Coordinates of C-alpha atoms in Angstrom, one line a residue:
X19 CA 0.0 0.0 0.0
X20 CA 2.9 2.3 0.8
X21 CA 4.4 1.7 -2.6
X22 CA 1.1 2.6 -4.3
X23 CA 0.8 5.8 -2.3
X24 CA 4.3 6.7 -3.2
X25 CA 3.7 6.0 -6.8
X26 CA 0.5 8.1 -6.7
X27 CA 2.3 11.0 -5.0
X28 CA 5.2 11.0 -7.4
X29 CA 2.7 10.9 -10.4
X30 CA 0.3 13.6 -9.3
X31 CA 1.9 15.6 -6.5
X32 CA 3.3 19.1 -6.7
X33 CA 1.5 20.2 -9.9
X34 CA 0.0 23.7 -9.9
X35 CA -3.6 24.4 -9.3
X36 CA -4.2 25.9 -12.7
X37 CA -3.0 22.6 -14.3
X38 CA -5.8 20.7 -12.5
X39 CA -8.4 23.2 -13.7
X40 CA -7.2 22.6 -17.2
X41 CA -7.1 18.8 -16.6
X42 CA -10.7 18.9 -15.3
X43 CA -11.8 20.9 -18.4
X44 CA -10.1 18.4 -20.6
X45 CA -11.8 15.5 -18.9
X46 CA -15.3 17.0 -19.1
X47 CA -14.8 18.1 -22.8
X48 CA -13.7 14.6 -23.8
X49 CA -16.5 12.9 -22.0
X50 CA -18.8 14.5 -24.5
X51 CA -16.5 14.2 -27.6
X52 CA -19.0 12.1 -29.5
X53 CA -19.2 13.8 -32.9
X54 CA -15.8 13.3 -34.5
X55 CA -15.6 9.7 -33.4
X56 CA -18.9 8.8 -35.2
X57 CA -18.9 11.5 -37.9
X58 CA -17.8 9.1 -40.7
X59 CA -20.6 6.5 -39.7
X60 CA -23.1 9.3 -39.4
X61 CA -22.3 10.7 -42.8
X62 CA -22.3 7.3 -44.6
X63 CA -25.0 5.3 -42.8
X64 CA -27.4 8.0 -41.5
X65 CA -27.0 10.6 -44.2
X66 CA -26.3 8.3 -47.2
X67 CA -23.1 10.1 -48.3
X68 CA -20.4 8.1 -50.2
X69 CA -17.1 7.3 -48.5
X70 CA -15.5 10.0 -50.8
X71 CA -18.1 12.7 -49.8
X72 CA -17.7 11.6 -46.1
X73 CA -13.8 12.0 -46.6
X74 CA -14.4 15.4 -48.1
X75 CA -16.4 16.6 -45.1
X76 CA -13.8 15.2 -42.7
X77 CA -11.2 16.8 -44.8
X78 CA -12.8 20.3 -44.6
X79 CA -12.9 19.8 -40.8
X80 CA -9.1 19.5 -41.1
X81 CA -8.9 22.5 -43.4
X82 CA -10.8 24.6 -40.8
X83 CA -8.5 23.2 -38.1
X84 CA -5.5 24.4 -40.1
X85 CA -6.8 27.9 -40.3
X86 CA -7.8 27.7 -36.6
X87 CA -4.5 26.6 -35.3
X88 CA -2.6 29.3 -37.3
X89 CA -4.9 32.0 -36.1
X90 CA -5.1 30.6 -32.6
X91 CA -1.3 30.5 -32.3
X92 CA -1.1 34.2 -33.2
X93 CA -3.9 35.2 -30.9
X94 CA -2.3 33.2 -28.1
X95 CA 0.8 35.2 -28.2
X96 CA -0.8 38.6 -28.9
X97 CA -4.2 38.5 -27.3
X98 CA -3.7 36.0 -24.6
X99 CA -4.2 32.4 -23.8
X100 CA -7.5 32.8 -21.8
X101 CA -9.5 34.9 -24.3
X102 CA -8.4 32.7 -27.1
X103 CA -9.6 29.6 -25.2
X104 CA -13.0 31.1 -24.3
X105 CA -13.8 32.3 -27.8
X106 CA -12.7 29.1 -29.4
X107 CA -14.8 26.9 -27.1
X108 CA -17.9 29.0 -27.4
X109 CA -17.6 29.2 -31.2
X110 CA -17.1 25.5 -31.3
X111 CA -20.2 24.8 -29.2
X112 CA -22.3 27.0 -31.5
X113 CA -21.0 25.4 -34.7
X114 CA -21.5 21.8 -33.2
X115 CA -25.3 22.5 -32.9
X116 CA -25.3 24.0 -36.4
X117 CA -23.7 20.9 -37.9
X118 CA -26.2 18.6 -36.1
X119 CA -29.1 20.5 -37.8
X120 CA -27.4 20.8 -41.3
X121 CA -28.9 18.7 -44.0
X122 CA -27.6 19.4 -47.6
X123 CA -24.0 18.3 -48.3
X124 CA -22.9 22.0 -48.7
X125 CA -24.3 22.9 -45.3
X126 CA -22.7 19.9 -43.7
X127 CA -19.3 20.7 -45.3
X128 CA -19.5 24.4 -44.3
X129 CA -20.4 23.4 -40.7
X130 CA -17.5 21.0 -40.5
X131 CA -15.2 23.7 -41.9
X132 CA -16.2 26.2 -39.3
X133 CA -16.4 23.8 -36.4
X134 CA -12.8 22.5 -37.2
X135 CA -11.7 26.2 -37.2
X136 CA -13.1 27.1 -33.8
X137 CA -12.3 23.7 -32.1
X138 CA -8.6 23.7 -33.1
X139 CA -8.0 27.3 -32.4
X140 CA -8.0 26.3 -28.8
X141 CA -5.1 23.8 -29.1
X142 CA -2.2 26.4 -29.3
X143 CA -3.6 28.4 -26.4
X144 CA -4.1 25.2 -24.3
X145 CA -0.6 24.0 -25.1
X146 CA 1.0 27.3 -24.3
X147 CA -0.9 27.6 -21.0
X148 CA 0.3 24.1 -20.0
X149 CA 3.9 25.1 -20.6
X150 CA 3.4 28.4 -18.8
X151 CA 2.2 26.8 -15.6
X152 CA 4.1 23.5 -15.4
X153 CA 7.9 23.6 -14.7
X154 CA 10.1 21.8 -17.1
X155 CA 11.0 19.0 -14.6
X156 CA 7.2 18.2 -14.2
X157 CA 6.1 18.3 -17.8
X158 CA 6.5 14.7 -18.7
X159 CA 4.1 13.6 -16.0
X160 CA 1.8 16.5 -16.4
X161 CA 1.4 15.8 -20.2
X162 CA 0.9 12.1 -19.4
X163 CA -1.7 13.0 -16.8
X164 CA -3.6 15.2 -19.3
X165 CA -3.3 12.6 -22.0
X166 CA -4.7 10.1 -19.5
X167 CA -7.8 12.4 -18.9
X168 CA -8.2 12.8 -22.7
X169 CA -8.5 9.1 -23.1
X170 CA -10.5 8.4 -20.1
X171 CA -13.1 10.7 -21.5
X172 CA -12.6 9.3 -24.9
X173 CA -13.1 5.7 -23.8
X174 CA -16.3 6.5 -22.0
X175 CA -17.6 8.7 -24.9
X176 CA -17.0 6.1 -27.6
X177 CA -19.1 3.5 -25.7
X178 CA -21.8 5.9 -24.7
X179 CA -22.0 7.5 -28.1
X180 CA -22.5 4.1 -29.8
X181 CA -25.7 3.6 -27.8
X182 CA -26.7 7.2 -27.9
X183 CA -26.6 7.1 -31.6
X184 CA -29.3 4.5 -31.6
X185 CA -31.6 7.1 -30.0
X186 CA -30.8 9.7 -32.6
X187 CA -27.5 11.2 -33.9
X188 CA -28.7 14.8 -33.0
X189 CA -28.2 13.8 -29.3
X190 CA -24.5 13.3 -30.0
X191 CA -24.2 16.9 -31.3
X192 CA -26.1 18.4 -28.4
X193 CA -24.1 16.6 -25.7
X194 CA -20.9 17.5 -27.4
X195 CA -21.9 21.2 -27.5
X196 CA -23.0 21.1 -23.8
X197 CA -19.6 19.7 -22.5
X198 CA -17.7 22.3 -24.6
X199 CA -19.7 25.0 -22.9
X200 CA -18.9 23.6 -19.5
X201 CA -15.2 23.6 -20.3
X202 CA -15.4 27.3 -21.3
X203 CA -17.2 28.0 -18.0
X204 CA -14.4 26.3 -16.0
X205 CA -11.8 28.5 -17.8
X206 CA -13.9 31.6 -17.3
X207 CA -14.4 31.1 -13.6
X208 CA -11.1 29.4 -12.5
X209 CA -8.3 30.0 -14.8
X210 CA -6.4 33.3 -15.0
X211 CA -4.3 34.6 -17.9
X212 CA -0.8 32.9 -17.8
X213 CA 1.0 34.7 -20.6
X214 CA 4.3 35.8 -19.2
X215 CA 5.9 39.2 -19.2
X216 CA 8.7 38.0 -21.5
X217 CA 6.1 36.8 -24.0
X218 CA 4.1 40.0 -24.0
X219 CA 4.5 43.0 -26.4
X220 CA 7.0 45.5 -25.2
X221 CA 4.4 48.3 -25.6
X222 CA 0.8 48.6 -26.3
X223 CA 0.0 47.9 -29.9
X224 CA 3.4 46.5 -30.6
X225 CA 3.8 43.4 -32.7
X226 CA 5.1 40.6 -30.6
X227 CA 7.5 39.3 -31.6
X228 CA 8.8 40.7 -34.8
X229 CA 9.9 38.3 -37.5
X230 CA 8.0 35.3 -35.9
X231 CA 7.1 33.7 -39.2
X232 CA 10.6 34.1 -40.5
X233 CA 12.1 32.6 -37.4
X234 CA 9.8 29.5 -37.6
X235 CA 10.3 29.1 -41.4
X236 CA 14.1 28.9 -41.0
X237 CA 14.0 26.6 -38.0
X238 CA 14.8 23.4 -39.9
X239 CA 15.2 21.2 -36.9
X240 CA 11.7 22.1 -35.7
X241 CA 10.0 22.0 -39.1
X242 CA 11.6 18.5 -39.7
X243 CA 10.0 17.3 -36.6
X244 CA 6.7 18.8 -37.7
X245 CA 6.9 17.0 -40.9
X246 CA 7.5 13.7 -39.2
X247 CA 4.5 14.3 -37.0
X248 CA 2.5 15.0 -40.2
X249 CA 3.3 11.6 -41.6
X250 CA 2.4 10.0 -38.2
X251 CA -0.9 11.8 -38.1
X252 CA -1.8 10.7 -41.6
X253 CA -1.5 7.1 -40.4
X254 CA -3.1 7.6 -36.9
X255 CA -6.2 9.5 -38.1
X256 CA -7.2 6.6 -40.2
X257 CA -8.9 5.2 -37.1
X258 CA -11.4 8.0 -37.3
X259 CA -12.1 8.0 -41.1
X260 CA -11.3 4.7 -42.7
X261 CA -11.4 2.2 -39.8
X262 CA -15.2 2.6 -39.1
X263 CA -15.9 2.2 -42.8
X264 CA -13.8 -0.9 -42.9
X265 CA -15.5 -2.3 -39.9
X266 CA -18.9 -1.5 -41.5
X267 CA -17.9 -3.5 -44.6
X268 CA -17.1 -6.4 -42.4
X269 CA -20.7 -6.4 -41.2
X270 CA -20.0 -4.8 -37.8
X271 CA -22.4 -2.1 -36.2
X272 CA -21.6 1.4 -35.0
X273 CA -22.0 0.1 -31.5
X274 CA -19.3 -2.5 -32.1
X275 CA -17.0 0.1 -33.6
X276 CA -17.6 2.2 -30.5
X277 CA -16.6 -0.7 -28.2
X278 CA -13.6 -1.6 -30.3
X279 CA -12.3 2.0 -30.4
X280 CA -12.9 2.4 -26.8
X281 CA -10.2 -0.1 -26.1
X282 CA -7.8 2.6 -27.2
X283 CA -9.0 4.8 -24.3
X284 CA -9.2 1.9 -21.9
X285 CA -5.6 0.8 -22.4
X286 CA -4.3 4.4 -22.1
X287 CA -6.3 4.9 -18.9
X288 CA -5.0 1.7 -17.4
X289 CA -1.3 2.1 -18.5
X290 CA -0.5 5.7 -19.5
X291 CA 0.4 6.8 -16.0
X292 CA 3.1 4.2 -15.9
X293 CA 4.7 5.3 -19.1
X294 CA 6.7 8.3 -17.7
X295 CA 8.6 6.1 -15.3
X296 CA 9.2 3.5 -18.1
X297 CA 10.7 6.0 -20.6
X298 CA 12.4 8.4 -18.1
X299 CA 16.1 8.6 -18.9
X300 CA 15.8 6.9 -22.2
X301 CA 16.7 8.4 -25.6
X302 CA 13.6 10.2 -26.9
X303 CA 14.6 9.5 -30.4
X304 CA 14.7 5.8 -29.7
X305 CA 11.3 6.0 -27.9
X306 CA 9.8 7.9 -30.8
X307 CA 11.3 5.4 -33.4
X308 CA 9.8 2.4 -31.5
X309 CA 6.5 4.2 -31.2
X310 CA 6.3 4.8 -34.9
X311 CA 7.2 1.1 -35.6
X312 CA 4.6 -0.3 -33.2
X313 CA 1.9 2.1 -34.6
X314 CA 2.7 1.0 -38.2
X315 CA 2.5 -2.7 -37.2
X316 CA -0.9 -2.1 -35.5
X317 CA -2.5 -0.3 -38.4
X318 CA -0.9 -2.7 -40.9
X319 CA -2.6 -5.7 -39.3
X320 CA -5.9 -4.0 -40.0
X321 CA -5.6 -5.3 -43.6
X322 CA -6.2 -8.8 -42.4
X323 CA -8.9 -8.1 -39.8
X324 CA -12.4 -9.5 -40.4
X325 CA -14.0 -9.8 -36.9
X326 CA -14.5 -7.6 -33.9
X327 CA -11.8 -9.3 -31.8
X328 CA -9.2 -8.9 -34.6
X329 CA -10.0 -5.3 -35.0
X330 CA -9.7 -4.9 -31.2
X331 CA -6.3 -6.5 -31.4
X332 CA -5.1 -4.1 -33.9
X333 CA -6.3 -1.2 -31.8
X334 CA -4.4 -2.4 -28.8
X335 CA -1.2 -2.8 -30.7
X336 CA -1.2 0.8 -32.2
X337 CA -2.3 2.2 -28.9
X338 CA 0.9 1.0 -27.3
X339 CA 2.8 3.0 -29.9
X340 CA 0.5 6.0 -29.2
X341 CA 1.2 5.7 -25.5
X342 CA 5.0 5.8 -26.1
X343 CA 4.7 8.6 -28.6
X344 CA 2.5 11.1 -26.8
X345 CA 4.6 12.2 -23.7
X346 CA 7.9 12.1 -25.8
X347 CA 6.3 14.4 -28.4
X348 CA 4.9 16.8 -25.9
X349 CA 8.1 17.3 -23.9
X350 CA 10.2 17.7 -27.1
X351 CA 7.9 20.3 -28.6
X352 CA 8.0 22.2 -25.4
X353 CA 11.7 22.3 -25.4
X354 CA 11.9 23.3 -29.1
X355 CA 9.5 26.2 -28.6
X356 CA 11.3 29.6 -27.7
X357 CA 9.5 31.3 -24.9
X358 CA 8.5 34.4 -26.9
X359 CA 7.1 32.4 -29.7
X360 CA 5.4 29.7 -27.7
X361 CA 1.9 30.2 -29.1
X362 CA 3.0 30.4 -32.7
X363 CA 5.2 27.3 -32.4
X364 CA 2.3 25.4 -30.7
X365 CA 0.1 26.6 -33.6
X366 CA 2.6 25.4 -36.3
X367 CA 3.0 22.0 -34.6
X368 CA -0.9 21.7 -34.3
X369 CA -1.0 22.6 -38.0
X370 CA 0.6 19.3 -38.9
X371 CA -2.4 17.6 -37.3
X372 CA -4.9 19.8 -39.1
X373 CA -3.2 19.2 -42.5
X374 CA -3.4 15.5 -41.7
X375 CA -7.0 15.9 -40.6
X376 CA -7.7 17.5 -44.0
X377 CA -5.6 15.0 -46.1
X378 CA -5.9 11.7 -44.2
X379 CA -9.7 11.0 -44.9
X380 CA -9.6 12.1 -48.5
X381 CA -6.3 10.2 -49.2
X382 CA -7.5 7.2 -47.3
X383 CA -10.8 7.1 -49.2
X384 CA -9.0 7.4 -52.5
X385 CA -6.5 4.7 -51.8
X386 CA -9.2 2.4 -50.4
X387 CA -11.5 2.9 -53.4
X388 CA -8.8 2.7 -56.1
X389 CA -6.2 0.4 -54.7
X390 CA -8.1 -1.6 -52.1
X391 CA -8.5 -1.9 -48.3
X392 CA -5.4 -4.2 -47.9
X393 CA -3.2 -1.7 -49.7
X394 CA -4.3 1.2 -47.6
X395 CA -3.4 -0.5 -44.3
X396 CA -0.1 -2.1 -45.5
X397 CA 0.8 1.5 -46.8
X398 CA 0.3 2.7 -43.2
X399 CA 2.8 0.0 -42.0
X400 CA 5.4 1.1 -44.5
X401 CA 5.1 4.7 -43.4
X402 CA 5.5 3.7 -39.8
X403 CA 8.8 1.9 -40.6
X404 CA 10.2 4.8 -42.6
X405 CA 9.3 7.2 -39.7
X406 CA 11.2 5.0 -37.3
X407 CA 14.4 5.4 -39.4
X408 CA 13.9 9.1 -39.7
X409 CA 13.5 9.6 -36.0
X410 CA 16.8 7.8 -35.3
X411 CA 18.6 9.9 -37.9
X412 CA 17.2 13.3 -36.9
X413 CA 17.1 12.7 -33.2
X414 CA 20.6 14.0 -32.2
X415 CA 20.0 17.4 -34.0
X416 CA 16.7 17.9 -32.1
X417 CA 18.4 17.1 -28.7
X418 CA 21.2 19.7 -29.5
X419 CA 18.7 22.3 -30.4
X420 CA 16.6 21.5 -27.2
X421 CA 19.8 21.8 -25.1
X422 CA 20.7 25.1 -26.7
X423 CA 17.1 26.6 -25.9
X424 CA 16.8 25.2 -22.4
X425 CA 18.4 28.1 -20.6
X426 CA 16.0 30.5 -22.3
X427 CA 12.9 28.6 -21.1
X428 CA 13.5 28.8 -17.4
X429 CA 10.6 30.0 -15.2
X430 CA 9.7 33.7 -15.2
X431 CA 7.1 35.6 -13.2
X432 CA 3.7 35.6 -14.9
X433 CA 2.2 38.9 -15.7
X434 CA -0.8 38.3 -13.4
X435 CA 1.6 37.8 -10.4
X436 CA 3.3 41.1 -11.0
X437 CA 0.1 43.0 -10.7
X438 CA -1.1 41.5 -7.4
X439 CA -0.5 42.7 -3.8
X440 CA 2.3 41.0 -2.0
X441 CA 0.2 38.2 -0.2
X442 CA -1.7 37.2 -3.3
X443 CA 1.5 37.4 -5.4
X444 CA 3.2 34.8 -3.1
X445 CA 0.3 32.5 -3.5
X446 CA 0.2 33.0 -7.2
X447 CA 3.9 32.2 -7.5
X448 CA 3.3 28.9 -5.6
X449 CA 0.4 27.9 -7.9
X450 CA 1.8 29.1 -11.2
X451 CA 5.5 28.1 -11.5
X452 CA 7.6 28.5 -14.0
X453 CA 3.2 22.3 -23.1
X454 CA 1.3 21.1 -26.0
X455 CA -0.8 18.6 -25.2
X456 CA 0.3 16.3 -27.7
X457 CA -2.3 16.0 -30.2
X458 CA -3.2 13.2 -29.4
X459 CA -6.4 11.9 -29.8
X460 CA -7.3 14.9 -31.8
X461 CA -10.9 15.9 -31.4

């Protein structure tokens, strides 16, 4: 019992209060994240759209997300983390309801585009806020805890949504919108602005910081990692777009898909909190290479699946790769992001997920229709193997860059703490010391 208590204390202790408010908002939001999980099934089975049309709608979601992360990253640095999060969440809740009532293909496509824009605009702000409040030494376990909350909510949502869909798909959109509003309320009532003085403009109306896009565009080490993440996301996001269609072709119901995909969340909930201790002190490049290889094997085996248990096995395999990838990805991006450009770097990294969100369903649908189901999944396996090699080759340069930036990312006093009287300032410093939540299960 003492060992369990010690492990629990080492895993959850000492994290700032703001982190736990963000963690709670994440959990509530993910408990209602029904729509993206079942959107492909809704479009093909309920609305009668073809796989290509469904892929187009999902792709437009990704296009909107690409715009959202770009704009959200800029607003995060210039406007602030908190107002960006509030605007994004309230806009996403509104568009969620609009998408649920949309009927013609053009209306559904437009709703998906705008929903993706608002929903993903929150990602850079959330990631920057996590880096702001969690010290570097605690980020690995903080990101793992947040990822654990994402997948706890996801596992419950996938199962519940499968049954809720039988009562009517509109209910999925309504619940998703409601939980998004609750998350916005938590941010509004409990979370203060965390943007730091060093990240703020030097004077009112100043552009902060100058040459941001040029800096990012010439950062080859960072952009190389973003490209690798893009290819990984192209593979990973097939579980949202093409996997439910493949399972439907095997004669399996939406409820069965919900139960199978829930295994992803269940395994992460059971095992993710043990991952930081497992990978601590190990080469991140080796961990990321192994993660890519395992994920490739898991998706590749989908080519041979024809029953629920077999699909479940493939999900469990690629989930192991996901569990290794997420915390390593998150800590590395945090260290590669200069303090003054934190929001923009988060936005560009999130952009790789949004580009994949736009391309993956369309590309997956085309490959599946023209080459075949087997070729699609074996192609995913090949990409995973190539990524593993690329991580091994590019890893040393990333670590050198992270080591060079590390002194510049040490904790500084938040703006909010500077403006408070002495007693409150002391409390604020204790609860807001000085990353992206790895995109993870993007939704």
